[in-house]
């Protein structure tokens, strides 16, 4: 069976989502191991990934500010602008 093929899976009888077979298998394994419903398993996985990405973006923003300060570059940018630039750098690293 081609594990990369996408097929629809029905969750909670009100939502339809297309996922890879391998993803469906991982979800089923997690559901079996935890005894939790699929919504809880997905929510926990998504929350963990979001937290990881937010921390990476925050670290990138702090590093950017520290690197600029170490280089003697003093900016008139706001903290929000520095954080936004750090987030953009983190996204670039993830995608390429």
Coordinates of N, CA and C in Angstrom, one line a residue:
X1 N 0.8 -1.2 0.0 CA 0.0 0.0 0.0 C 0.9 1.3 0.0
X2 N 0.6 2.2 -0.8 CA 1.3 3.4 -0.9 C 1.0 4.3 0.3
X3 N 2.0 4.5 1.2 CA 1.8 5.3 2.4 C 1.7 6.8 2.1
X4 N 2.1 7.2 0.9 CA 2.1 8.7 0.6 C 0.8 9.1 0.0
X5 N -0.1 8.1 -0.3 CA -1.4 8.5 -0.9 C -2.2 9.2 0.1
X6 N -3.0 10.1 -0.3 CA -3.9 10.9 0.6 C -5.3 10.3 0.4
X7 N -5.9 10.2 1.6 CA -7.3 9.7 1.6 C -8.1 10.4 2.6
X8 N -9.4 10.5 2.5 CA -10.2 11.3 3.5 C -10.4 10.4 4.7
X9 N -10.4 11.1 5.8 CA -10.7 10.5 7.1 C -11.7 11.3 7.8
X10 N -12.7 10.7 8.4 CA -13.8 11.4 9.0 C -13.6 11.5 10.5
X11 N -13.6 12.7 11.1 CA -13.5 12.9 12.5 C -14.7 13.5 13.1
X12 N -15.2 13.0 14.2 CA -16.3 13.6 14.9 C -17.6 13.8 14.0
X13 N -17.6 13.0 12.9 CA -18.8 13.0 12.1 C -19.2 14.4 11.5
X14 N -18.5 15.4 11.9 CA -18.9 16.8 11.4 C -17.7 17.4 10.5
X15 N -16.6 16.8 10.6 CA -15.4 17.4 9.9 C -14.8 16.3 9.0
X16 N -14.3 16.8 7.9 CA -13.6 15.9 6.9 C -12.3 16.5 6.7
X17 N -11.2 15.7 6.8 CA -9.9 16.1 6.6 C -9.1 15.1 5.8
X18 N -8.4 15.5 4.8 CA -7.5 14.6 4.0 C -6.1 14.6 4.6
X19 N -5.7 13.4 4.9 CA -4.3 13.2 5.4 C -3.6 12.1 4.8
X20 N -2.3 12.0 4.9 CA -1.6 10.9 4.3 C -1.9 9.6 5.2
X21 N -1.7 8.5 4.5 CA -2.0 7.2 5.2 C -1.0 7.1 6.4
X22 N 0.3 7.5 6.2 CA 1.2 7.4 7.3 C 0.9 8.3 8.5
X23 N 0.3 9.4 8.2 CA -0.2 10.3 9.3 C -1.3 9.7 10.0
X24 N -2.2 9.1 9.3 CA -3.4 8.4 9.9 C -2.9 7.3 10.8
X25 N -1.9 6.5 10.3 CA -1.4 5.4 11.2 C -0.8 6.0 12.5
X26 N 0.0 7.1 12.4 CA 0.6 7.7 13.6 C -0.5 8.1 14.5
X27 N -1.5 8.8 14.0 CA -2.6 9.2 14.8 C -3.3 8.0 15.5
X28 N -3.5 7.0 14.8 CA -4.1 5.8 15.4 C -3.3 5.2 16.5
X29 N -1.9 5.2 16.3 CA -1.0 4.7 17.3 C -1.1 5.5 18.5
X30 N -1.0 6.9 18.3 CA -1.1 7.8 19.5 C -2.4 7.6 20.2
X31 N -3.5 7.5 19.5 CA -4.8 7.3 20.1 C -4.8 6.0 20.9
X32 N -4.3 5.0 20.4 CA -4.2 3.7 21.1 C -3.3 3.8 22.4
X33 N -2.2 4.4 22.2 CA -1.2 4.5 23.4 C -1.8 5.4 24.5
X34 N -2.4 6.5 24.1 CA -2.9 7.5 25.1 C -4.3 7.2 25.6
X35 N -5.1 6.5 24.8 CA -6.5 6.3 25.2 C -7.3 7.5 25.0
X36 N -6.8 8.5 24.3 CA -7.5 9.8 24.1 C -8.2 9.8 22.8
X37 N -9.3 10.6 22.7 CA -10.0 10.7 21.4 C -9.1 11.5 20.4
X38 N -9.4 11.4 19.1 CA -8.6 11.9 18.1 C -8.4 13.4 18.2
X39 N -9.5 14.1 18.6 CA -9.4 15.6 18.7 C -8.4 16.0 19.8
X40 N -8.4 15.3 20.9 CA -7.4 15.5 21.9 C -6.0 15.3 21.5
X41 N -5.8 14.2 20.8 CA -4.4 13.8 20.3 C -4.0 14.9 19.3
X42 N -4.8 15.3 18.4 CA -4.4 16.3 17.4 C -4.2 17.6 18.0
X43 N -5.0 18.0 19.0 CA -4.9 19.3 19.6 C -3.5 19.3 20.4
X44 N -3.2 18.3 21.1 CA -2.0 18.2 21.8 C -0.8 18.3 20.9
X45 N -0.8 17.6 19.8 CA 0.3 17.6 18.8 C 0.5 19.0 18.2
X46 N -0.6 19.6 17.8 CA -0.6 20.9 17.2 C -0.1 21.9 18.2
X47 N -0.6 21.9 19.5 CA -0.1 22.8 20.5 C 1.4 22.7 20.7
X48 N 1.9 21.4 20.8 CA 3.3 21.2 21.0 C 4.1 21.8 19.9
X49 N 3.7 21.6 18.6 CA 4.4 22.1 17.5 C 4.4 23.6 17.4
X50 N 3.2 24.2 17.8 CA 3.1 25.7 17.8 C 4.0 26.2 18.8
X51 N 4.1 25.6 20.0 CA 5.0 26.1 21.1 C 6.4 26.0 20.6
X52 N 6.8 24.9 20.0 CA 8.1 24.8 19.5 C 8.5 25.9 18.5
X53 N 7.6 26.2 17.5 CA 7.8 27.2 16.5 C 7.9 28.6 17.1
X54 N 7.0 28.9 18.1 CA 7.1 30.2 18.8 C 8.4 30.3 19.5
X55 N 8.9 29.3 20.2 CA 10.2 29.4 20.9 C 11.3 29.6 19.9
X56 N 11.3 28.9 18.8 CA 12.3 29.1 17.7 C 12.3 30.6 17.2
X57 N 11.1 31.1 17.0 CA 11.0 32.5 16.5 C 11.5 33.4 17.6
X58 N 11.2 33.2 18.9 CA 11.6 34.1 19.9 C 13.1 34.0 20.1
X59 N 13.7 32.8 20.0 CA 15.2 32.7 20.1 C 15.8 33.4 18.9
X60 N 15.3 33.3 17.7 CA 15.8 34.0 16.6 C 15.8 35.5 16.8
X61 N 14.7 36.0 17.3 CA 14.5 37.4 17.6 C 15.6 37.9 18.6
X62 N 15.7 37.2 19.7 CA 16.7 37.5 20.7 C 18.1 37.5 20.1
X63 N 18.4 36.4 19.4 CA 19.7 36.3 18.8 C 20.0 37.5 17.8
X64 N 19.0 37.8 17.0 CA 19.2 38.9 16.1 C 19.5 40.2 16.8
X65 N 18.8 40.5 17.9 CA 19.0 41.7 18.7 C 20.4 41.6 19.3
X66 N 20.8 40.5 19.9 CA 22.1 40.3 20.5 C 23.2 40.5 19.5
X67 N 23.1 39.9 18.3 CA 24.1 40.0 17.2 C 24.2 41.4 16.8
X68 N 23.1 42.2 16.7 CA 23.2 43.6 16.3 C 23.9 44.4 17.4
X69 N 23.6 44.1 18.6 CA 24.2 44.9 19.7 C 25.7 44.5 19.8
X70 N 26.0 43.3 19.6 CA 27.5 42.9 19.6 C 28.2 43.6 18.5
X71 N 27.6 43.8 17.4 CA 28.2 44.4 16.2 C 28.2 46.0 16.4
X72 N 27.6 46.5 17.5 CA 27.6 47.9 17.7 C 26.5 48.6 16.9
X73 N 25.5 47.8 16.4 CA 24.4 48.4 15.7 C 23.3 48.7 16.7
X74 N 23.0 49.9 16.8 CA 21.9 50.3 17.7 C 20.7 50.7 16.9
X75 N 19.6 50.1 17.1 CA 18.5 50.3 16.2 C 17.4 51.2 16.8
X76 N 16.7 51.8 16.0 CA 15.5 52.6 16.4 C 14.3 51.8 16.3
X77 N 14.5 50.5 15.9 CA 13.3 49.6 15.8 C 12.7 49.3 17.1
X78 N 11.4 49.0 17.1 CA 10.8 48.6 18.3 C 11.0 47.1 18.6
X79 N 10.7 46.7 19.8 CA 10.9 45.3 20.1 C 10.0 44.4 19.2
X80 N 8.8 44.9 18.9 CA 7.9 44.2 18.0 C 8.5 44.0 16.6
X81 N 9.2 45.0 16.1 CA 9.8 44.9 14.8 C 11.0 43.9 14.9
X82 N 11.7 43.9 15.9 CA 12.8 43.0 16.1 C 12.3 41.6 16.1
X83 N 11.2 41.4 16.9 CA 10.6 40.0 17.0 C 10.1 39.6 15.7
X84 N 9.4 40.5 15.0 CA 8.9 40.2 13.6 C 10.0 39.7 12.7
X85 N 11.1 40.4 12.7 CA 12.3 40.1 11.9 C 12.8 38.7 12.3
X86 N 12.9 38.4 13.6 CA 13.3 37.1 14.1 C 12.4 36.0 13.6
X87 N 11.1 36.3 13.7 CA 10.2 35.3 13.2 C 10.3 35.0 11.7
X88 N 10.6 36.1 11.0 CA 10.8 35.9 9.5 C 12.0 35.1 9.2
X89 N 13.1 35.3 10.0 CA 14.3 34.6 9.8 C 14.1 33.1 10.2
X90 N 13.3 32.8 11.2 CA 13.0 31.5 11.6 C 12.2 30.7 10.5
X91 N 11.3 31.5 9.9 CA 10.5 30.9 8.8 C 11.4 30.6 7.6
X92 N 12.3 31.5 7.3 CA 13.2 31.2 6.2 C 14.0 30.0 6.4
X93 N 14.5 29.8 7.6 CA 15.4 28.6 7.9 C 14.6 27.4 7.8
X94 N 13.3 27.4 8.1 CA 12.5 26.2 8.1 C 12.2 25.8 6.6
X95 N 12.0 26.8 5.8 CA 11.6 26.6 4.4 C 12.7 26.5 3.4
X96 N 13.9 26.7 3.9 CA 14.9 26.7 2.9 C 16.3 26.8 3.3

